[in-house]
Coordinates of C-alpha atoms and ligand atoms in Angstrom, one line a residue:
M90 CA 30.3 4.7 23.2
K91 CA 26.7 3.0 22.8
N92 CA 23.8 5.6 23.6
D93 CA 21.7 4.1 26.2
F94 CA 18.7 2.4 23.6
L95 CA 21.7 0.9 22.0
Q96 CA 23.2 -0.5 25.4
H97 CA 20.1 -1.3 26.6
V98 CA 19.2 -3.6 23.0
A99 CA 22.3 -5.2 23.2
A100 CA 22.5 -6.9 27.0
R101 CA 18.5 -8.0 26.2
I102 CA 19.1 -9.9 22.6
G103 CA 23.0 -9.9 22.3
D104 CA 25.6 -7.9 21.2
N105 CA 26.0 -9.8 17.7
C106 CA 22.2 -8.1 16.4
V107 CA 22.8 -4.5 17.7
I108 CA 26.0 -1.9 15.5
N109 CA 26.7 0.8 16.9
V110 CA 27.4 3.3 13.3
N111 CA 26.2 6.7 12.1
Y112 CA 25.7 6.3 8.5
L113 CA 25.6 3.8 6.5
P114 CA 27.7 2.8 3.7
D115 CA 27.1 4.8 0.5
N116 CA 23.6 4.1 -1.7
V117 CA 24.4 3.2 -5.3
S118 CA 21.9 6.8 -5.6
N119 CA 23.7 9.2 -3.7
F120 CA 22.1 10.5 -2.0
Y121 CA 23.0 12.6 0.9
K122 CA 23.9 10.3 4.2
R123 CA 21.5 10.5 6.9
K124 CA 22.1 10.2 10.4
I125 CA 21.6 7.0 12.6
K126 CA 21.2 5.9 15.9
G127 CA 22.7 2.5 14.7
I128 CA 21.4 -0.8 13.1
F129 CA 20.0 -3.6 14.9
R130 CA 20.0 -7.1 13.0
P131 CA 17.5 -9.1 15.0
N132 CA 17.4 -12.9 13.8
S133 CA 14.3 -13.9 15.5
L134 CA 10.8 -12.5 15.9
T135 CA 11.0 -12.9 19.6
A136 CA 14.1 -10.4 19.4
L137 CA 12.4 -8.0 17.1
S138 CA 9.3 -7.7 19.5
Q139 CA 11.7 -7.0 22.3
I140 CA 13.1 -4.6 20.2
V141 CA 10.0 -2.9 19.5
N142 CA 8.6 -2.9 23.2
E143 CA 11.4 -1.7 24.8
A144 CA 11.8 1.5 22.2
K145 CA 8.6 2.8 23.6
K146 CA 10.2 3.2 27.2
Y147 CA 13.1 5.6 25.4
S148 CA 11.0 9.0 24.1
G149 CA 11.6 10.1 20.5
T150 CA 12.9 6.5 19.4
R151 CA 12.8 5.7 15.6
L152 CA 12.9 2.6 13.9
H153 CA 13.0 2.0 10.5
P154 CA 12.4 -1.8 8.9
I155 CA 13.3 -2.8 6.2
S156 CA 13.8 -6.3 4.6
I157 CA 17.1 -6.9 2.7
G158 CA 17.4 -3.4 1.6
Y159 CA 17.5 -3.8 -2.0
N160 CA 15.7 -0.7 -3.4
W161 CA 18.1 0.5 -6.0
G162 CA 16.9 4.0 -7.6
L163 CA 15.1 4.8 -4.8
G164 CA 17.6 5.7 -1.1
S165 CA 18.2 1.3 -1.0
K166 CA 18.8 1.4 3.1
E167 CA 18.4 4.8 3.9
D168 CA 15.1 6.7 5.8
I169 CA 14.0 10.2 4.4
A170 CA 15.2 12.0 7.8
D171 CA 18.0 11.6 10.0
G172 CA 17.9 10.2 13.5
S173 CA 16.5 6.5 13.3
Y174 CA 17.8 3.1 14.2
L175 CA 17.6 0.8 11.0
I176 CA 16.2 -2.7 11.6
E177 CA 17.3 -4.5 9.1
L178 CA 15.1 -7.8 9.0
D179 CA 17.1 -10.0 6.4
N180 CA 18.5 -12.2 9.6
I181 CA 15.0 -13.2 9.8
N182 CA 14.3 -15.5 6.8
A183 CA 12.4 -18.7 6.7
I184 CA 10.0 -20.2 4.3
R185 CA 7.9 -21.3 7.5
K186 CA 5.3 -23.2 5.1
I187 CA 4.8 -23.7 1.8
N188 CA 2.3 -25.7 -0.1
I189 CA 2.2 -26.3 -3.7
E190 CA -0.6 -28.1 -4.6
Q191 CA -2.8 -25.8 -2.4
G192 CA -0.6 -22.3 -4.5
W193 CA 0.6 -20.6 -1.1
A194 CA 4.0 -19.9 1.0
I195 CA 4.3 -18.0 4.1
V196 CA 7.2 -16.2 4.1
E197 CA 9.7 -13.8 6.3
P198 CA 11.1 -10.9 5.4
G199 CA 14.5 -11.8 4.5
V200 CA 12.9 -14.7 2.3
T201 CA 15.0 -13.7 -1.6
Q202 CA 13.2 -14.2 -5.0
G203 CA 15.6 -16.1 -6.2
Q204 CA 14.7 -18.9 -3.1
L205 CA 11.1 -18.9 -3.6
S206 CA 12.2 -19.2 -7.7
T207 CA 14.1 -22.2 -6.6
L208 CA 12.4 -24.4 -4.6
L209 CA 9.4 -23.9 -7.2
K210 CA 12.0 -25.5 -10.0
G211 CA 10.3 -28.5 -11.6
T212 CA 7.0 -28.3 -9.6
G213 CA 3.7 -27.0 -11.5
K214 CA 3.9 -23.3 -9.4
M215 CA 5.5 -20.4 -9.5
I216 CA 5.5 -17.0 -8.3
N217 CA 5.7 -13.6 -10.0
I218 CA 9.4 -12.3 -11.0
T219 CA 10.6 -8.7 -11.0
A220 CA 14.0 -7.7 -13.6
S221 CA 16.0 -7.0 -9.9
S222 CA 18.4 -9.0 -8.1
A223 CA 17.5 -12.6 -7.5
Y224 CA 18.7 -12.1 -3.5
S225 CA 17.0 -9.0 -3.6
S226 CA 13.7 -10.0 -1.2
F227 CA 10.3 -10.8 -2.2
L228 CA 8.2 -9.8 0.6
G229 CA 10.1 -6.1 0.8
N230 CA 9.6 -5.3 -3.0
A231 CA 5.3 -6.1 -2.8
L232 CA 5.6 -4.3 0.7
D233 CA 7.1 -1.2 -1.5
R234 CA 4.5 -2.4 -4.4
G235 CA 7.0 -3.0 -6.8
V236 CA 6.2 -5.2 -10.1
G237 CA 6.8 -8.3 -11.6
L238 CA 6.8 -9.1 -14.7
R239 CA 3.2 -10.6 -14.2
H240 CA 1.9 -8.0 -12.2
Q241 CA 2.3 -5.7 -9.4
R242 CA 3.4 -7.8 -6.3
T243 CA 0.8 -6.7 -3.8
E244 CA -1.8 -8.9 -5.8
D245 CA 0.8 -11.8 -4.9
L246 CA 1.0 -10.3 -1.2
V247 CA -2.5 -12.7 1.1
G248 CA -1.7 -12.7 4.4
L249 CA 0.5 -10.2 6.6
E250 CA 1.4 -10.3 9.6
V251 CA 2.7 -8.0 11.8
I252 CA 4.0 -6.7 14.9
L253 CA 1.6 -3.2 15.6
P254 CA 4.0 0.0 17.3
N255 CA 2.4 -0.9 20.2
G256 CA 4.0 -4.1 21.1
K257 CA 0.9 -6.4 20.4
I258 CA 1.5 -9.4 17.3
I259 CA -1.7 -9.6 14.6
R260 CA -2.5 -11.3 11.7
V261 CA -4.5 -10.1 8.5
G262 CA -5.9 -11.7 5.3
W263 CA -5.9 -14.8 4.6
W264 CA -3.6 -17.2 6.7
P265 CA -3.5 -21.3 6.2
T266 CA -5.4 -22.7 8.8
E267 CA -6.8 -27.2 9.3
Q268 CA -9.5 -26.7 6.5
H269 CA -8.5 -26.3 2.7
T270 CA -10.1 -23.0 2.6
A271 CA -10.6 -20.6 -0.4
I272 CA -7.2 -17.8 -1.2
Y273 CA -9.0 -14.6 -0.6
S274 CA -7.0 -12.1 1.1
H275 CA -10.3 -9.4 1.8
G276 CA -12.4 -11.8 4.5
V277 CA -15.0 -10.0 6.0
G278 CA -15.4 -6.1 6.7
P279 CA -12.4 -3.8 5.8
S280 CA -9.4 -5.3 3.7
L281 CA -6.2 -4.9 6.0
V282 CA -3.4 -6.9 3.5
Q283 CA -2.9 -3.2 1.6
F284 CA -3.4 -1.5 4.4
F285 CA 0.4 -1.8 5.4
A286 CA 1.5 -1.3 2.2
Q287 CA 3.2 1.2 1.4
S288 CA 2.7 2.5 4.9
S289 CA 4.7 3.3 8.4
F290 CA 1.5 1.1 11.0
G291 CA 3.8 -2.0 12.2
I292 CA 6.8 -3.7 10.5
V293 CA 5.4 -6.9 8.7
T294 CA 7.2 -9.6 9.7
A295 CA 5.7 -12.2 7.6
G296 CA 3.7 -13.0 4.2
V297 CA 1.2 -15.2 2.7
V298 CA 2.1 -15.0 -1.5
K299 CA 0.1 -16.4 -3.2
L300 CA 1.6 -18.9 -6.0
H301 CA 1.1 -19.1 -9.8
S302 CA -0.1 -22.0 -11.8
R303 CA 2.6 -22.5 -15.0
P304 CA 0.8 -22.2 -18.2
E305 CA 0.6 -25.1 -20.7
L306 CA 2.6 -23.0 -22.8
T307 CA 4.3 -19.9 -22.5
N308 CA 6.5 -17.8 -25.8
I309 CA 7.5 -14.8 -25.1
L310 CA 7.6 -12.4 -28.7
R311 CA 10.3 -10.1 -29.1
F312 CA 9.8 -6.9 -32.1
N313 CA 11.4 -3.7 -32.5
F314 CA 9.8 -0.2 -33.9
S315 CA 11.3 2.7 -34.0
R316 CA 10.2 6.8 -32.1
S317 CA 8.7 8.3 -35.2
N318 CA 5.9 6.2 -35.1
L319 CA 4.9 5.6 -31.3
I320 CA 1.4 7.1 -32.4
P321 CA 0.2 4.1 -34.2
V322 CA 2.7 1.4 -32.3
I323 CA 1.0 2.5 -28.4
T324 CA -2.6 2.4 -30.1
T325 CA -1.8 -1.3 -31.8
L326 CA -0.8 -2.6 -28.1
Q327 CA -3.6 -0.6 -26.1
H328 CA -5.4 -2.8 -28.4
W329 CA -3.9 -6.0 -28.5
V330 CA -3.6 -5.6 -24.3
S331 CA -7.2 -4.7 -24.3
N332 CA -8.0 -7.7 -25.7
R333 CA -6.6 -10.1 -23.8
V334 CA -4.3 -11.3 -26.4
N335 CA -1.2 -11.2 -23.9
S336 CA -0.5 -11.9 -20.4
G337 CA 1.7 -10.5 -17.8
V338 CA 2.9 -6.5 -18.3
L339 CA 4.1 -6.2 -21.0
K340 CA 7.3 -4.4 -21.3
I341 CA 8.8 -1.9 -24.4
Y342 CA 12.5 -1.2 -23.6
D343 CA 13.5 2.5 -25.3
S344 CA 17.2 2.7 -27.4
T345 CA 18.5 4.6 -24.1
A346 CA 17.2 1.7 -21.6
N347 CA 18.1 -1.1 -23.9
T348 CA 22.1 0.6 -23.7
T349 CA 21.7 0.5 -19.7
Y350 CA 20.7 -2.9 -18.9
G351 CA 23.0 -4.2 -22.0
G352 CA 20.7 -5.3 -23.9
I353 CA 22.0 -5.5 -28.0
D354 CA 18.7 -3.3 -29.6
S355 CA 19.7 0.1 -30.7
T356 CA 16.2 0.8 -31.1
Y357 CA 12.9 -0.2 -29.6
T358 CA 11.6 -3.5 -28.3
V359 CA 9.1 -4.7 -27.4
H360 CA 8.2 -8.1 -24.7
M361 CA 5.1 -9.5 -25.5
C362 CA 4.2 -12.7 -23.1
I363 CA 1.4 -14.8 -24.7
D364 CA 0.3 -18.0 -22.8
G365 CA -2.0 -20.0 -21.9
L366 CA -3.6 -23.8 -23.4
E367 CA -0.7 -25.0 -26.5
K368 CA -3.2 -24.6 -28.5
D369 CA -4.2 -20.8 -28.2
V370 CA -0.3 -20.1 -27.9
Y371 CA -0.1 -21.0 -31.6
A372 CA -3.1 -19.4 -32.7
K373 CA -2.3 -15.7 -31.2
T374 CA 1.2 -16.0 -31.7
Q375 CA 1.6 -17.0 -35.6
H376 CA -1.4 -13.9 -35.3
I377 CA 1.0 -11.4 -34.0
L378 CA 4.1 -12.6 -35.5
E379 CA 2.0 -12.2 -39.8
Y380 CA 1.2 -9.1 -38.5
C381 CA 4.4 -7.3 -37.7
E382 CA 5.8 -9.6 -40.8
I383 CA 3.4 -7.1 -43.0
S384 CA 2.7 -4.3 -41.4
D385 CA 5.2 -1.6 -41.6
I386 CA 5.5 -0.4 -37.7
F387 CA 7.3 -3.1 -36.6
S388 CA 10.1 -5.4 -37.7
N389 CA 12.1 -8.6 -36.7
A390 CA 9.4 -10.6 -34.7
V391 CA 10.8 -13.5 -33.0
A392 CA 9.0 -15.2 -30.5
S393 CA 10.9 -17.8 -28.3
Q394 CA 8.9 -21.1 -26.4
V395 CA 10.2 -21.0 -22.7
N396 CA 10.2 -23.6 -20.3
E397 CA 12.8 -24.3 -16.8
D398 CA 15.6 -25.4 -19.5
H399 CA 15.1 -22.6 -22.1
Y400 CA 18.5 -21.7 -23.0
P401 CA 19.6 -18.0 -23.6
G402 CA 20.4 -16.0 -26.4
S403 CA 22.6 -13.2 -27.5
D404 CA 20.8 -10.7 -25.6
I405 CA 20.7 -9.7 -21.9
I406 CA 17.6 -8.4 -21.3
A407 CA 15.1 -10.9 -23.9
N408 CA 16.6 -13.5 -21.9
L409 CA 16.0 -11.7 -17.9
V410 CA 12.4 -11.2 -20.0
E411 CA 12.0 -14.7 -20.9
A412 CA 12.9 -16.7 -17.6
A413 CA 11.0 -14.2 -15.4
H414 CA 7.9 -14.9 -17.1
V415 CA 8.3 -18.6 -16.2
G416 CA 9.9 -17.6 -12.0
D417 CA 13.2 -18.2 -12.6
T418 CA 15.7 -15.8 -11.7
S419 CA 18.8 -17.4 -13.6
F420 CA 19.3 -14.3 -15.7
N421 CA 18.3 -11.0 -13.2
D422 CA 22.0 -10.9 -11.9
V423 CA 23.3 -10.6 -14.7
L424 CA 21.7 -7.8 -16.2
L425 CA 21.7 -6.4 -12.9
K426 CA 25.9 -6.6 -13.6
K427 CA 26.4 -5.4 -16.6
T428 CA 23.6 -2.4 -16.1
L429 CA 25.4 -1.8 -12.5
G430 CA 29.1 -3.5 -13.5
A431 CA 28.8 -5.4 -9.7
K432 CA 27.2 -7.6 -7.7
H433 CA 24.1 -7.6 -5.4
D434 CA 26.5 -6.7 -2.6
M435 CA 28.6 -3.9 -3.7
I436 CA 25.8 -2.6 -5.6
D437 CA 25.7 0.4 -3.3
K438 CA 29.7 0.9 -3.2
T439 CA 31.0 1.6 -6.5
D440 CA 30.4 4.5 -8.1
N441 CA 28.3 3.4 -10.3
G442 CA 24.9 5.7 -10.1
W443 CA 21.6 4.8 -10.4
I444 CA 17.6 6.7 -9.2
F445 CA 14.2 5.6 -10.7
F446 CA 11.4 8.1 -11.5
L447 CA 7.7 5.7 -10.7
P448 CA 5.3 8.0 -12.7
L449 CA 2.1 6.4 -13.8
L450 CA 0.7 7.5 -17.8
P451 CA -2.6 6.5 -19.1
F452 CA -2.2 3.7 -21.6
T453 CA -2.7 6.6 -24.9
P454 CA -0.2 7.5 -27.4
D455 CA -1.2 11.0 -26.6
A456 CA 0.4 10.2 -22.8
L457 CA 3.7 8.3 -23.9
L458 CA 4.2 11.2 -26.7
K459 CA 4.4 14.3 -24.0
A460 CA 6.4 11.6 -21.4
Y461 CA 9.3 11.4 -24.0
E462 CA 8.8 15.0 -25.0
I463 CA 9.4 16.4 -21.0
I464 CA 12.5 13.7 -20.9
D465 CA 14.1 15.3 -24.2
E466 CA 13.1 18.7 -22.1
I467 CA 14.5 17.4 -19.6
H468 CA 17.9 16.3 -21.2
A469 CA 17.7 20.0 -23.5
E470 CA 17.7 21.3 -19.3
S471 CA 20.2 19.1 -17.6
G472 CA 22.1 17.2 -20.0
I473 CA 21.3 14.1 -18.4
L474 CA 19.3 11.3 -21.1
C475 CA 16.5 9.5 -19.0
G476 CA 16.0 5.8 -19.7
A477 CA 12.9 4.8 -19.4
T478 CA 10.9 0.9 -20.1
I479 CA 7.3 0.7 -20.8
N480 CA 5.2 -1.5 -18.8
A481 CA 1.4 -1.6 -19.4
L482 CA 0.0 -3.0 -16.2
N483 CA -3.5 -3.1 -18.0
E484 CA -4.9 -2.0 -20.7
G485 CA -5.1 1.6 -18.6
V486 CA -2.0 2.1 -17.1
I487 CA 1.3 2.5 -17.8
D488 CA 3.8 2.2 -15.6
L489 CA 6.9 4.2 -17.4
V490 CA 10.1 3.4 -15.5
I491 CA 12.6 6.2 -15.5
S492 CA 16.1 5.1 -15.1
I493 CA 18.8 7.8 -15.0
A494 CA 22.7 5.4 -14.8
F495 CA 25.7 8.3 -14.0
N496 CA 28.4 8.3 -12.4
K497 CA 29.1 9.1 -8.7
K498 CA 32.4 11.0 -8.6
S499 CA 31.9 13.1 -12.3
E500 CA 30.7 16.5 -12.8
E501 CA 27.4 14.8 -14.0
Q502 CA 26.5 14.3 -10.0
P503 CA 24.7 17.2 -9.6
R504 CA 22.7 18.0 -12.5
T505 CA 21.4 14.3 -12.0
L506 CA 19.7 15.2 -9.0
H507 CA 18.5 18.2 -10.6
A508 CA 17.0 15.9 -13.8
L509 CA 15.3 14.1 -10.7
D510 CA 13.5 17.3 -9.4
L511 CA 12.7 18.6 -13.4
L512 CA 10.8 14.6 -13.4
H513 CA 9.1 15.6 -10.4
E514 CA 7.8 18.6 -11.1
K515 CA 7.1 17.7 -15.0
F516 CA 5.1 15.1 -15.4
Q517 CA 3.0 16.1 -11.7
E518 CA 2.1 18.7 -14.5
N519 CA 0.9 16.8 -16.4
G520 CA -1.0 14.4 -14.6
F521 CA 1.7 11.9 -14.3
I522 CA 2.1 10.9 -10.5
P523 CA 4.9 8.7 -9.2
Y524 CA 2.9 5.3 -7.8
R525 CA 6.3 4.7 -5.3
L526 CA 8.8 7.1 -4.0
G527 CA 12.8 7.7 -2.9
V528 CA 13.6 8.9 0.3
N529 CA 14.7 12.2 -1.7
H530 CA 11.1 13.1 -2.5
S531 CA 8.4 12.3 0.3
E532 CA 6.7 15.1 0.7
W533 CA 5.6 14.3 -3.1
A534 CA 3.2 12.1 -1.1
S535 CA 0.3 14.5 0.0
K536 CA 1.0 16.4 -3.0
I537 CA 0.0 13.8 -5.2
T538 CA -3.4 12.4 -2.6
P539 CA -5.6 13.8 -4.9
S540 CA -7.7 15.0 -1.9
D541 CA -6.6 16.9 1.5
S542 CA -9.4 14.9 3.2
E543 CA -7.2 10.8 2.8
N544 CA -4.0 12.8 3.7
D545 CA -5.3 14.2 7.2
F546 CA -7.2 10.6 7.8
I547 CA -4.4 9.0 6.6
R548 CA -1.9 11.3 9.4
E549 CA -5.9 11.1 11.8
L550 CA -4.9 6.8 11.8
K551 CA -1.7 6.7 11.8
S552 CA -1.4 9.1 15.2
L553 CA -3.9 6.4 16.3
I554 CA -2.2 3.0 15.9
D555 CA 1.5 5.3 16.6
P556 CA 1.0 8.0 19.2
Q557 CA 4.6 7.7 20.3
N558 CA 5.7 7.5 16.4
I559 CA 7.7 4.7 16.9
I560 CA 8.1 3.2 12.6
S561 CA 9.6 6.1 11.4
N562 CA 9.3 4.6 6.8
D563 CA 7.3 8.2 6.0
R564 CA 7.8 8.2 2.3
Y565 CA 4.1 8.2 2.1
L566 CA 2.4 9.7 4.5
Ligands
LIG805 C1 18.7 -3.2 -12.9 C2 17.6 -2.9 -11.5 C3 16.1 -3.4 -12.3 C4 15.3 -4.0 -11.2 N1 13.9 -4.1 -11.4 C5 12.7 -3.4 -10.5 C6 12.0 -4.2 -10.8 O1 11.3 -5.0 -12.1 N2 10.1 -4.7 -10.3 C7 10.8 -3.5 -8.8 O2 9.5 -3.0 -8.6 N3 11.5 -3.2 -8.6 C8 12.7 -2.9 -9.4 N4 14.2 -2.3 -9.0 C9 14.3 -2.1 -7.7 C10 14.7 -2.8 -6.6 O3 16.0 -3.0 -6.6 C11 13.3 -3.6 -5.6 O4 11.9 -2.5 -5.8 C12 14.0 -4.1 -5.5 O5 13.4 -6.1 -5.0 C13 14.0 -4.1 -4.1 O6 14.5 -4.4 -2.7 P1 14.0 -5.4 -1.5 O7 13.5 -6.8 -2.0 O8 15.0 -6.0 -0.7 O9 13.2 -4.6 -0.7 P2 13.4 -3.1 0.9 O10 14.6 -2.8 0.4 O11 13.5 -4.5 2.4 O12 12.0 -3.7 0.8 C14 11.8 -1.5 0.5 C15 11.3 -1.2 1.0 O13 9.8 -1.3 2.2 C16 9.5 -1.0 2.8 N5 9.5 -2.2 3.8 C17 10.6 -2.9 3.3 N6 10.5 -4.6 4.2 C18 9.3 -4.1 5.8 C19 9.1 -4.7 6.5 N7 9.1 -5.5 7.0 N8 8.1 -3.9 7.2 C20 7.7 -2.5 7.0 N9 8.7 -2.4 5.4 C21 9.0 -2.7 5.2 C22 10.8 -0.5 3.5 O14 10.0 1.5 3.2 C23 12.1 -0.2 2.9 O15 12.1 1.3 2.5 C24 14.6 -3.1 -9.8 C25 16.7 -1.9 -9.4 C26 17.6 -2.7 -10.1 C27 18.7 -1.8 -9.9

């Protein structure tokens, strides 16, 4: 028996866009299933607009928007609390317009990173790819401040179209006009594109995405080191990053991460992109290879020149990292299958469990030593061994991607949830705060926001913009 609001909306937008269920299927993290009131899968902006406008008439209605919902490790499609309607936007999936020469594309929430990658193949432009599935949403990931191989995805968003809780549709940031204007997201006055990232101020219906020029030459260097050399290694890598030796996000997979993501190395592996003008790339590559050759901290250094027709090697991680740096998603789902044993549409349904914890650290040897000390403590306390990839976003910031792979049906399942709580507590105690949160830890948002006045201001804005509290993805409120 459908509830009133579901029936009301079904009569307006069509029965096939409305699903009467009380729970979502399993999620890959085995977080408890919230009770929901139903699912809407609108296939047009008009239908979505009708849902938001009708919601205002049903007091207490809460709408939880997702794009494709592959937020694996942080809650997948789950909301933070019971009682909302899930709004799945995967059927709103047009690439409305693209101008390769000027370097922009207008995409809807259901557009995947794989679709954009394919469209740009053979052109002078590419997008910033993440290591997640080719079938994940470009916009969804960017709105949660996901991180690509080149940089954090929010930097790729230059304009947004948003349905506000009052039903009004607005456009913020840069949008193409008949004249060729410079792509600049801030405009004049308050800068609003970032206002809608990690927020519950509206439902984003389209975004203008920046396309990036392909460099003349791209090399990916790969070399190993052992944990005992963490101090000199981090000192050296920080020096290289701060002197702009590399481009994009410098990535290190530790020994546990190498195993869980299906790499062949049993130690720590650095993946470093050097790109730009051909002669500069040759010179920098030579310099790093020579350094690795004579140093006693790095070993097994190799350089691969990558382009769209790159021939894959034997390491699943290296294949992904190399291809993704040139905007190619061909290897993303190979790594996903190796890591979680399933295709993208089955990830939430198998017994293979996955949890992410995503703190930011200063790019210093001390911070990394402390982080590994905490990971060891948690291993001793809970028996759960976390893997980590160390991602240098810039000369000062490490995005430490901590993952736990587990079996949902085994006795280790409750211990993984305990380990996740410990990660939040122990990292926060040391000033290492997460930049994204999972559905089970939304209460940390106000704890880690440095000032109470900022928390108050965000809540005041929420009550002004959404007085009926219709939009429910409040993970960061
Ligand atoms: C093996 C593996 C590798 C991964 N690698 C990466 C990686 O390199 N980088 C990375 O960032 N993540 C990574 N992930 C995590 C995750 O899979 C990605 O972040 C994925 O892109 C998120 O799913 P989605 O793009 O479909 O976004 P969604 O799940 O649709 O959206 C994410 C969140 O954004 C908000 N949102 C989405 N759409 C809207 C909207 N239209 N309006 C308002 N709010 C909205 C919602 O709160 C939603 O929960 C990885 C996961 C795995 C398992």
